[in-house]
mmCIF file of C-alpha atoms and ligand atoms in Angstrom:
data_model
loop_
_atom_site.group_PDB
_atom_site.id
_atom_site.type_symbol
_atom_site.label_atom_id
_atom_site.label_comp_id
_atom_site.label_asym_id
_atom_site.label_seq_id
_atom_site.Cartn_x
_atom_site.Cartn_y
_atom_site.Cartn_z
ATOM 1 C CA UNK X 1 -44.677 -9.758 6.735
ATOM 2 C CA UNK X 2 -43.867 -11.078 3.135
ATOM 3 C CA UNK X 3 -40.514 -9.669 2.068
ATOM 4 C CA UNK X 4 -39.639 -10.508 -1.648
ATOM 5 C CA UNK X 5 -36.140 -10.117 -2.737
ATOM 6 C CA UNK X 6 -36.302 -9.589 -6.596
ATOM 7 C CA UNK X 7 -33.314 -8.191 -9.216
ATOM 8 C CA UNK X 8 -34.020 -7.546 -13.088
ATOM 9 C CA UNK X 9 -31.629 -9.758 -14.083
ATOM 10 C CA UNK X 10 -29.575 -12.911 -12.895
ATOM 11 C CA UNK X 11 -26.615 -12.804 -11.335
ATOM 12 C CA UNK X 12 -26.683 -9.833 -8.870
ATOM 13 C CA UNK X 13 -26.592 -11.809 -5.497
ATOM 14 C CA UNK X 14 -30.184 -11.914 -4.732
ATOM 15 C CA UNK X 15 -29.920 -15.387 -3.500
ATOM 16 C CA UNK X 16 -27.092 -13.813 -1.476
ATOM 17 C CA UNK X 17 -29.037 -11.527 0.183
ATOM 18 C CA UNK X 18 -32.059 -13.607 0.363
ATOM 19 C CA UNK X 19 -30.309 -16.598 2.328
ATOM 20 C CA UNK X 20 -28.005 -14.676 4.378
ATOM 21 C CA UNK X 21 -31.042 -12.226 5.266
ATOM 22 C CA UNK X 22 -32.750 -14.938 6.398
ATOM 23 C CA UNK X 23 -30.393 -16.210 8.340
ATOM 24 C CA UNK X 24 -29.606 -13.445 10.547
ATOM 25 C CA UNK X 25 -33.125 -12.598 11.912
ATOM 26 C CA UNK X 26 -34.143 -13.964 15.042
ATOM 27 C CA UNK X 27 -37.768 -14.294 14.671
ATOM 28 C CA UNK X 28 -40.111 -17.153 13.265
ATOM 29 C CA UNK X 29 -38.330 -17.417 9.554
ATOM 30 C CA UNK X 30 -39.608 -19.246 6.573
ATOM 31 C CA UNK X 31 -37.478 -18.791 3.388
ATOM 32 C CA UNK X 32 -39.653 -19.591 -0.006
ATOM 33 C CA UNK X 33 -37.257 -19.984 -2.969
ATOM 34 C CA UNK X 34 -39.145 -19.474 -6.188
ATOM 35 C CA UNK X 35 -37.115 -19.424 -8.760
ATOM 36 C CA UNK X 36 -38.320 -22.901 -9.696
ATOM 37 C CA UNK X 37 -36.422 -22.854 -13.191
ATOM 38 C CA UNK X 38 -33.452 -22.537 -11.269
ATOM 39 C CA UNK X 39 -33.415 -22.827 -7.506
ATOM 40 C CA UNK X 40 -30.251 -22.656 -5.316
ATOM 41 C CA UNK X 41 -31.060 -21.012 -1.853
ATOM 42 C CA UNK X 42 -30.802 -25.019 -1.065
ATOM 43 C CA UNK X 43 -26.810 -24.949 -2.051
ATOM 44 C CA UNK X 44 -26.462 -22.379 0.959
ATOM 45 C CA UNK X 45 -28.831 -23.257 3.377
ATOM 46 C CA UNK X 46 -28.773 -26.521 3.033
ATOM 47 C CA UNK X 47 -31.765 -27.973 4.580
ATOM 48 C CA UNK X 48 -33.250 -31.276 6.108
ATOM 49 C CA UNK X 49 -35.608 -32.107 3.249
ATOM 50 C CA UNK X 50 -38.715 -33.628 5.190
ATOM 51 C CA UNK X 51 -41.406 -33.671 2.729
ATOM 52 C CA UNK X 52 -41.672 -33.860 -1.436
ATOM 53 C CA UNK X 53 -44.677 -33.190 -3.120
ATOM 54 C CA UNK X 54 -45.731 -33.745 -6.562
ATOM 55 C CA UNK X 55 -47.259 -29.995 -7.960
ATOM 56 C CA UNK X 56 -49.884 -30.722 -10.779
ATOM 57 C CA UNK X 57 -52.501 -28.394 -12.252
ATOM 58 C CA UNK X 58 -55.561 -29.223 -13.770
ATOM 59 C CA UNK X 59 -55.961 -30.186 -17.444
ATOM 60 C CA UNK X 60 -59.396 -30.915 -18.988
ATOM 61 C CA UNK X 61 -59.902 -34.271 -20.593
ATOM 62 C CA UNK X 62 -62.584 -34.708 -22.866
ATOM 63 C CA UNK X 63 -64.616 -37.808 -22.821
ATOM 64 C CA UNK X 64 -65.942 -38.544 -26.735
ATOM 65 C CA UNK X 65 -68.903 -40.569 -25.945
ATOM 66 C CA UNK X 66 -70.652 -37.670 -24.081
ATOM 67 C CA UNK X 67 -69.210 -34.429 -26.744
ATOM 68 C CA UNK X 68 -71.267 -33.461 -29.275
ATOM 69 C CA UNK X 69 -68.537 -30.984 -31.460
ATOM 70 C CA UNK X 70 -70.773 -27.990 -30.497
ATOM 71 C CA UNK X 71 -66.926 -26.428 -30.271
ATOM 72 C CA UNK X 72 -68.190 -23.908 -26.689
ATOM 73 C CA UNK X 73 -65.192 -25.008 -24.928
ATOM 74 C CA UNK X 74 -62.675 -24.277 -28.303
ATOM 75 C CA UNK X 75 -64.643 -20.968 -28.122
ATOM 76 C CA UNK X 76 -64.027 -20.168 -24.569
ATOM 77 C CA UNK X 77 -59.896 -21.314 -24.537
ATOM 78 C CA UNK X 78 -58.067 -18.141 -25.215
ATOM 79 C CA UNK X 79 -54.964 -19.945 -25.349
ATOM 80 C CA UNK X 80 -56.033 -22.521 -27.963
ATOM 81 C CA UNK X 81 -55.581 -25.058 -25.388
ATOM 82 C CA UNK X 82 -58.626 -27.541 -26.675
ATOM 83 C CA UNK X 83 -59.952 -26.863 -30.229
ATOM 84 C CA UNK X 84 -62.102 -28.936 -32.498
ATOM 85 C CA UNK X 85 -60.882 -30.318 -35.287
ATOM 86 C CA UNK X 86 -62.859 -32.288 -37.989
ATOM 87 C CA UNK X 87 -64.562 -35.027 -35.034
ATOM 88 C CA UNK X 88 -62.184 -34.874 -32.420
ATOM 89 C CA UNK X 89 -61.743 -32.323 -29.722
ATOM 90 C CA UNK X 90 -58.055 -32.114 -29.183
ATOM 91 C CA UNK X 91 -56.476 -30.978 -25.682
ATOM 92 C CA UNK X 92 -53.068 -29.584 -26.139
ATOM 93 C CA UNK X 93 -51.830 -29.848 -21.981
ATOM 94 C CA UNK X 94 -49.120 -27.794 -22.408
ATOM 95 C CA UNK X 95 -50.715 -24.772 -23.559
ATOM 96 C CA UNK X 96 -53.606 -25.361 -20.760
ATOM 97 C CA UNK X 97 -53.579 -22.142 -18.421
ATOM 98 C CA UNK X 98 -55.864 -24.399 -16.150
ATOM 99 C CA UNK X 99 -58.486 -21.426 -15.996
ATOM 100 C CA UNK X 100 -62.014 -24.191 -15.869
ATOM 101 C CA UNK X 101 -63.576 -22.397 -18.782
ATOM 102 C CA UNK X 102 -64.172 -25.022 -20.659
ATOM 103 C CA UNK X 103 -65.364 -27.444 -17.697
ATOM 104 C CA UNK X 104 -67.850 -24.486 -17.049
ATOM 105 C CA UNK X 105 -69.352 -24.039 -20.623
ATOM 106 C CA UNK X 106 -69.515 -27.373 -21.563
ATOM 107 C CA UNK X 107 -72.929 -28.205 -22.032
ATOM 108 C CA UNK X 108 -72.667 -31.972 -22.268
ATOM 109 C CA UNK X 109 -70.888 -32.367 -18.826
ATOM 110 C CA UNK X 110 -68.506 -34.011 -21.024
ATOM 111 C CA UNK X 111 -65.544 -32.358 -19.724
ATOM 112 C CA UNK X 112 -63.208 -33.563 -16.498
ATOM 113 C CA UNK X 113 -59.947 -32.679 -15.124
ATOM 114 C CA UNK X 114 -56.624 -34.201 -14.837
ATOM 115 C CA UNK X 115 -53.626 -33.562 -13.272
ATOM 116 C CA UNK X 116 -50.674 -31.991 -15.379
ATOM 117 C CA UNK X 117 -47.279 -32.341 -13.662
ATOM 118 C CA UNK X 118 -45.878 -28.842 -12.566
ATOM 119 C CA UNK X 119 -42.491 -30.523 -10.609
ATOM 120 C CA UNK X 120 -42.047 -31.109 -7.182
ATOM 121 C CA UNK X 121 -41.945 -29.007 -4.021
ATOM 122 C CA UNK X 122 -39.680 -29.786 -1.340
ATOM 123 C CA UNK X 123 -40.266 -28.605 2.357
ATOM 124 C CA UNK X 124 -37.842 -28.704 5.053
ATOM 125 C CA UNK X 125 -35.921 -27.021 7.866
ATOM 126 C CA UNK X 126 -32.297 -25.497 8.569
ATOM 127 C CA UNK X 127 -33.209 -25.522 12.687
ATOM 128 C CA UNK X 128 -35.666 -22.505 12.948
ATOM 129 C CA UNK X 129 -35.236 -21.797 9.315
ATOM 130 C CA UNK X 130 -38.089 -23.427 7.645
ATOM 131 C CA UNK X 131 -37.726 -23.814 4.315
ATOM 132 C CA UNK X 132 -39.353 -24.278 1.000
ATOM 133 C CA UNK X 133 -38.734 -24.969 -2.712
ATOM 134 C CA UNK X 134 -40.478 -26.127 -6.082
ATOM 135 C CA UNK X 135 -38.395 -27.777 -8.951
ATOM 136 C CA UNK X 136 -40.192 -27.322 -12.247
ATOM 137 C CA UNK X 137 -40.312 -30.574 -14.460
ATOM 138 C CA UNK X 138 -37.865 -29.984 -17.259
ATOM 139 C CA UNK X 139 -40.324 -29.499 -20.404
ATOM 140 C CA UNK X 140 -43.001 -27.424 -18.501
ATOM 141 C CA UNK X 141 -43.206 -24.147 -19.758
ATOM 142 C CA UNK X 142 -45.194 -22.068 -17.346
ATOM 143 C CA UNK X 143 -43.703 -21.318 -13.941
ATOM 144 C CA UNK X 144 -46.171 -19.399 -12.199
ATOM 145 C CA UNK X 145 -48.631 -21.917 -11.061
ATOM 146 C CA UNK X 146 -45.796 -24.009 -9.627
ATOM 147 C CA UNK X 147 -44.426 -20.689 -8.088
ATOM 148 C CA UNK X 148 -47.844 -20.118 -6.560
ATOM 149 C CA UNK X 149 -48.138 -23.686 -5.008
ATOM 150 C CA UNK X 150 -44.752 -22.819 -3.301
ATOM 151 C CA UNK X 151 -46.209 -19.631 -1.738
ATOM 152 C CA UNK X 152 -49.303 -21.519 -0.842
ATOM 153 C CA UNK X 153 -46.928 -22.732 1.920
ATOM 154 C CA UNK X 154 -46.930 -19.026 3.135
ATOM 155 C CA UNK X 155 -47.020 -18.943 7.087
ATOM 156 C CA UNK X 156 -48.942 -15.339 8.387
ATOM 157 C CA UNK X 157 -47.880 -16.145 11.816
ATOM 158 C CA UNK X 158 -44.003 -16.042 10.663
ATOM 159 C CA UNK X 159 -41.820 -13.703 8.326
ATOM 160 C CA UNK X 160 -41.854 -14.815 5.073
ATOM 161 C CA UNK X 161 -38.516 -14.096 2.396
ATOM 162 C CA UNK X 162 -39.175 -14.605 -0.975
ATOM 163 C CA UNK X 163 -36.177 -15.342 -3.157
ATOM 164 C CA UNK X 164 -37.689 -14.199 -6.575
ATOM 165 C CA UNK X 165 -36.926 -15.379 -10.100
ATOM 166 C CA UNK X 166 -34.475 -13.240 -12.490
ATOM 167 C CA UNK X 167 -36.245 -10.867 -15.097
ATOM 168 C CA UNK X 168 -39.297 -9.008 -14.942
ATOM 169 C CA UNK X 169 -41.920 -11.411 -16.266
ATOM 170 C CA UNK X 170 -44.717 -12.864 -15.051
ATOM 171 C CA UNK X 171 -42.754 -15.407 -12.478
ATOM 172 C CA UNK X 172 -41.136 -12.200 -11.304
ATOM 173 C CA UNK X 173 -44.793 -10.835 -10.984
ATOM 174 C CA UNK X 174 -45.780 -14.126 -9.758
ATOM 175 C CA UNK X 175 -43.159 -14.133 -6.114
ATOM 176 C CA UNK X 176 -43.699 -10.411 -5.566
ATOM 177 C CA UNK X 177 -47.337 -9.673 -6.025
ATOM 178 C CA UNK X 178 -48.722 -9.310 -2.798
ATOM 179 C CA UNK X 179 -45.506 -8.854 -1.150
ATOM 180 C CA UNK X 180 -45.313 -6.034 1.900
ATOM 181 C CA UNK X 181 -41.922 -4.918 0.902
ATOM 182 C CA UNK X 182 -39.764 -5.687 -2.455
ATOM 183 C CA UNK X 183 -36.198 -5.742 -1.580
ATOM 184 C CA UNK X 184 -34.482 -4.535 -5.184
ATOM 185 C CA UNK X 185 -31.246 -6.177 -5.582
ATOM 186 C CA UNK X 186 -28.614 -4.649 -8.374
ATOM 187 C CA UNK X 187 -24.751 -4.153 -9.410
ATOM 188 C CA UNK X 188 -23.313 -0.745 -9.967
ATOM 189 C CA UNK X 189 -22.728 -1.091 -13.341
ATOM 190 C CA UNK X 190 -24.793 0.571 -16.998
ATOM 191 C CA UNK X 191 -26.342 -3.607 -17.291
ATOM 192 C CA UNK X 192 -27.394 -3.322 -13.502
ATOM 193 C CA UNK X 193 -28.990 0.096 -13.814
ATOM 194 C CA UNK X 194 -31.198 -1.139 -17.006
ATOM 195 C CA UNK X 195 -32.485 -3.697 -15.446
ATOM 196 C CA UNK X 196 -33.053 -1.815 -12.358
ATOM 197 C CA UNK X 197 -35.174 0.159 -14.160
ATOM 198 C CA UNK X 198 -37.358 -2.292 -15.670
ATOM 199 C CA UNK X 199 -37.869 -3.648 -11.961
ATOM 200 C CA UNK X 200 -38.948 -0.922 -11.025
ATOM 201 C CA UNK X 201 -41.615 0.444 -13.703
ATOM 202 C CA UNK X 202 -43.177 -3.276 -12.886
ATOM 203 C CA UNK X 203 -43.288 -2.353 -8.863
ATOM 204 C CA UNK X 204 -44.610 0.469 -9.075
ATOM 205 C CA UNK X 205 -47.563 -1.159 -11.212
ATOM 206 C CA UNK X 206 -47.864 -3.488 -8.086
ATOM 207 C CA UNK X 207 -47.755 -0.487 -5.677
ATOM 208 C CA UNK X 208 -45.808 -2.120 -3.268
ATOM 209 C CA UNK X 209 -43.178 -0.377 -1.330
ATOM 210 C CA UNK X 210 -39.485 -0.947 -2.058
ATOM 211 C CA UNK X 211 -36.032 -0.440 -1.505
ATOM 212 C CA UNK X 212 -32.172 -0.986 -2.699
ATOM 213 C CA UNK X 213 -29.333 -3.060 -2.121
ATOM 214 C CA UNK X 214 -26.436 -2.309 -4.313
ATOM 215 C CA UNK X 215 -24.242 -5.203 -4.339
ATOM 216 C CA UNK X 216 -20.295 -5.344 -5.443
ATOM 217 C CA UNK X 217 -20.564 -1.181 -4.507
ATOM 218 C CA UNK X 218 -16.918 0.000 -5.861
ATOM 219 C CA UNK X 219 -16.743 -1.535 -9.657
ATOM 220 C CA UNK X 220 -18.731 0.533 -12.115
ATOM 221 C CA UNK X 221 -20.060 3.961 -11.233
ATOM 222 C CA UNK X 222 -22.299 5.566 -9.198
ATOM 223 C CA UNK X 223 -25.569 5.874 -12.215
ATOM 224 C CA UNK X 224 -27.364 3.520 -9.822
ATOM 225 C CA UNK X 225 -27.238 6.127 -7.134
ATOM 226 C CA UNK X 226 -28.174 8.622 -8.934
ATOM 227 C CA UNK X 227 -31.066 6.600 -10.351
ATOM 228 C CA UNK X 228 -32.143 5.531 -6.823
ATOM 229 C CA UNK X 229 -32.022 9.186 -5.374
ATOM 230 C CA UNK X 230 -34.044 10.921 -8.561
ATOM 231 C CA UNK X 231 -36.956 7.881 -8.035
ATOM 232 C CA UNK X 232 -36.694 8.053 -4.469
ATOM 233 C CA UNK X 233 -35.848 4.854 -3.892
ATOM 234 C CA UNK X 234 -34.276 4.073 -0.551
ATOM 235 C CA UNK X 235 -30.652 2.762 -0.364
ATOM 236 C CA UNK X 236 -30.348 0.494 2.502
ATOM 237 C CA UNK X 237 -27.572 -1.483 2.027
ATOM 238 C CA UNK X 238 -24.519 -1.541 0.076
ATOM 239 C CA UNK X 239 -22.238 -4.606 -0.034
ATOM 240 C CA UNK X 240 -18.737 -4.059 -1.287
ATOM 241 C CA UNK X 241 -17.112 -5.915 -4.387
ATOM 242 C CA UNK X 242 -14.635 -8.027 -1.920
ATOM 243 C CA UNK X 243 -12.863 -11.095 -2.594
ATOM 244 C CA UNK X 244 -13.221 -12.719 1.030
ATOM 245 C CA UNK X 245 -17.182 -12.510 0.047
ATOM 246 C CA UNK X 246 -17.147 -13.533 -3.563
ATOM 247 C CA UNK X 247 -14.643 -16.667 -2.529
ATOM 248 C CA UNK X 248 -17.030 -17.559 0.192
ATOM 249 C CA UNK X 249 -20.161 -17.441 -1.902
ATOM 250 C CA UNK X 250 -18.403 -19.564 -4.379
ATOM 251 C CA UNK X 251 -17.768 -22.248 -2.101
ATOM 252 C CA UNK X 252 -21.555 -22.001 -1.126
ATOM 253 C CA UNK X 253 -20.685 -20.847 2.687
ATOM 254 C CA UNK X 254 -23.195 -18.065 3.974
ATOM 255 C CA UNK X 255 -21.470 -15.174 4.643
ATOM 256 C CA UNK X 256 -23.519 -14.593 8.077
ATOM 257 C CA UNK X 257 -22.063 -17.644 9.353
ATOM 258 C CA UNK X 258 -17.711 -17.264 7.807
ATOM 259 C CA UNK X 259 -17.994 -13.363 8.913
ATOM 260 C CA UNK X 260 -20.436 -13.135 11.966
ATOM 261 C CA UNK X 261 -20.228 -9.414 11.806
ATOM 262 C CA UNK X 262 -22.144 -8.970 8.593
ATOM 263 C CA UNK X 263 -25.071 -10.482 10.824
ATOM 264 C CA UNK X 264 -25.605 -7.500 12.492
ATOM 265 C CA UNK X 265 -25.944 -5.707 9.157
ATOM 266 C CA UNK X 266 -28.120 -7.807 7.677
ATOM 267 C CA UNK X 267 -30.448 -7.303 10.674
ATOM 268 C CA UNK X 268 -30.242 -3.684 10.549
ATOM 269 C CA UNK X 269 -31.145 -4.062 7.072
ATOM 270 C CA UNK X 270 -34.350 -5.691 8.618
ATOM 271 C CA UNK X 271 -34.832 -3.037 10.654
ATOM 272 C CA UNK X 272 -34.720 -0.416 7.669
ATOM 273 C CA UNK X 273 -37.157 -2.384 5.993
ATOM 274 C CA UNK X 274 -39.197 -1.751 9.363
ATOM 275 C CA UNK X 275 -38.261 2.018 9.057
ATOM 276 C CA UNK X 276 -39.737 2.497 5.295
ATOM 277 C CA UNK X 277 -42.780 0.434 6.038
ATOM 278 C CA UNK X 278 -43.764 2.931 8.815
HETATM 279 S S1 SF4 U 301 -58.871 -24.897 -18.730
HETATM 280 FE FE1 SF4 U 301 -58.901 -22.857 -19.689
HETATM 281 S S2 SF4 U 301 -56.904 -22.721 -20.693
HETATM 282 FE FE2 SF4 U 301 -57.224 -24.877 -20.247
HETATM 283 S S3 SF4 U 301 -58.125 -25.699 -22.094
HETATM 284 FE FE3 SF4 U 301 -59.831 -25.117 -20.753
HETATM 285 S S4 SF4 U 301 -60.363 -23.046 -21.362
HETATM 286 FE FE4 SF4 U 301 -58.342 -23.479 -22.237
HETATM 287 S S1 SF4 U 302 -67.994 -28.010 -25.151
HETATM 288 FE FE1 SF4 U 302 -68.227 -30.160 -24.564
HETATM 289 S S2 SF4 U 302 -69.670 -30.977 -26.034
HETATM 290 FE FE2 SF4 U 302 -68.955 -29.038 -26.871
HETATM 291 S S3 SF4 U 302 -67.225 -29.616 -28.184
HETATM 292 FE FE3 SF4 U 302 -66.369 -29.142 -26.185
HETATM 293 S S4 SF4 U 302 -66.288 -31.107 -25.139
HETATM 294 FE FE4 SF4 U 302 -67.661 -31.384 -26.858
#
């Protein structure tokens, strides 16, 4: 089962319950964090790093001796990637979306592929925790592919927790498509709620089952409730605004692990999960 754990925007403990969800559950447990722009599952769980990989995608590279300007592959690029300008074909990397259309229509073979650097990917383990992260290179502008090569390291033989990006773009799109369950995180208040909203008009495009956490329950008011109850959206957990928790988080302690009791309840929000997916 592929559990992503996604929130609208930043800041709304998703990592919280992502890492601390992961934690508690006592079968095979991989923990992919793919906010690449920004990831910190790492601060919490803090892993044995045991492998770093270089992430590239492929860029074409266009070798003049062979090209003959007939301009098929600037024709092809919808993202003006390679265009032809005077007697030069010019490959812009950066706005590459590494689709192959040009290699394809090329007619002079004169077209290869080279490796553009995404960032890295680091794999490791927290004892039966495996874990996995990309880093994207500061400069790259497209996170999905790198977020992709991070769920390549998806494991169907173990339960798989997604720790999405912020927003509802296409890196959101990117670490919950194809998820079995999207666990919505928010924050009781009017900014929570909008962004909430936006989260879910982009599920429900995916069609994939989801439910609620409402974290810091107590400040703000209860619009997210109502929200949640009028879209039939299932509550499962609510965490309360607490100092104990927020001063723990802040010193990067999981909470499973300084207050053993909130194990339980992460696990029964496992089992919830369980409960909807029947
Ligand atoms: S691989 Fe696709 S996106 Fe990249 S330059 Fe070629 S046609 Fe354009
Ligand atoms: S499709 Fe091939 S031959 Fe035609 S302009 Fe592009 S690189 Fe040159």
């Amino acid at each position: 089962m592929i559990i992503s754990i996604a929130s609208g925007k930043g800041g709304t403990g998703k990592t919280f319950v992502a890492t601390n969800l992961a934690l508690s559950l006592k079968s095979d447990v991989q923990l992919l964090d793919c906010d690449v722009e920004e990831p910190n599952a790492h601060l919490f769980i803090r892993p044995v790093i045991e492998e770093v990989i270089t992430a590239t995608t492929p860029v074409p590279e266009v070798d003049e001796g062979k090209c003959t300007l007939c301009r098929k592959c600037s024709e092809i690029c919808q993202f003006k990637a390679i265009v032809v300008i005077g007697q030069i074909v010019l490959v812009f990397p950066e706005l590459c979306h590494s689709c192959g259309g040009c290699v394809e229509v090329c007619p002079e073979g004169a077209i290869s592929e080279t490796g553009r650097e995404l960032g890295v990917i680091e794999r490791g383990h927290r004892n039966g925790l495996e874990f996995v992260h990309g880093k994207l290179r500061v400069g790259e502008a497209m996170s999905p592919p790198l977020i992709r090569k991070v769920r390549s390291f998806t494991n169907p033989d173990k339960l798989t927790i997604i720790d999405a990006p912020p927003g509802t773009s296409c890196p959101v799109i990117a670490s919950t498509k194809g998820a079995d369950f999207v666990l919505l995180v928010t924050e009781p208040t009017p900014f929570g709620l909008h962004d909430l909203k936006l989260m879910v008009e982009a599920i429900k495009i995916l069609e994939i089952p989801h439910g609620l956490v409402i974290n810091r329950s107590g400040i703000g008011d209860n619009q997210v409730k109502a929200y949640a109850e009028k879209e039939n959206i299932p509550l499962l957990m609510e965490i309360p605004f607490d100092r104990g928790i927020a001063e723990s988080y802040s010193r990067g302690e999981l909470l499973v692990e300084v207050m053993p009791e909130w194990k339980e309840r992460f696990l029964g929000l496992y089992h919830l999960i369980e409960e909807v997916l029947k």
